[in-house]
mmCIF file of C-alpha atoms in Angstrom:
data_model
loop_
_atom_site.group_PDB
_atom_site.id
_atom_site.type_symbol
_atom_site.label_atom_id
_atom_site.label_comp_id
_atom_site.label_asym_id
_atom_site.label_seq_id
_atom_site.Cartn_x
_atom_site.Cartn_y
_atom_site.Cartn_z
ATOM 1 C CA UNK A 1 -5.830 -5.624 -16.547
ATOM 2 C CA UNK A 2 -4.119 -8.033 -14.349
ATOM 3 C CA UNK A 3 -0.920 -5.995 -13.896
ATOM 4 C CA UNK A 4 -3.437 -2.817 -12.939
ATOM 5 C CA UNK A 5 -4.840 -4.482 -10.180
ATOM 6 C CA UNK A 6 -1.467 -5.573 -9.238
ATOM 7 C CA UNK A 7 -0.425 -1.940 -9.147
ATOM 8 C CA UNK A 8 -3.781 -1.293 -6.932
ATOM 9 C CA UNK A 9 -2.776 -4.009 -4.466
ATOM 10 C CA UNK A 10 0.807 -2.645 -4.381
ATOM 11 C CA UNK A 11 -0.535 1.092 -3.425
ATOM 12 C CA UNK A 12 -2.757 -0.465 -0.787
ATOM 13 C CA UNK A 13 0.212 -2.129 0.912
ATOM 14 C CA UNK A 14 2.711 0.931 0.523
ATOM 15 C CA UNK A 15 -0.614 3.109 1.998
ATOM 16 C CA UNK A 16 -0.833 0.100 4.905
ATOM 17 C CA UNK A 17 2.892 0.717 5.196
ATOM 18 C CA UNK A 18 2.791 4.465 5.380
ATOM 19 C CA UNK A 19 -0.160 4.167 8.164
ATOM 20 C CA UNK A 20 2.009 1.778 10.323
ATOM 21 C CA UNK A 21 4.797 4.141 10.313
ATOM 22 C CA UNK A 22 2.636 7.034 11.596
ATOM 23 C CA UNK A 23 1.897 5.348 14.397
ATOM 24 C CA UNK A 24 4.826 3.819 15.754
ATOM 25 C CA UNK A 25 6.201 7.263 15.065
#
């Protein structure tokens, strides 16, 4: 359970990521 919500957290920060990059682009 633990390591799924790890995996959760980890998408949210790659999808943070991805979001940032948009816009400085």
């Amino acid at each position: 359970m633990d390591c799924r919500r790890n995996c959760e957290d980890d998408l949210k920060g790659i999808w943070q990521s991805w979001d940032e990059a948009k816009k400085t682009r």
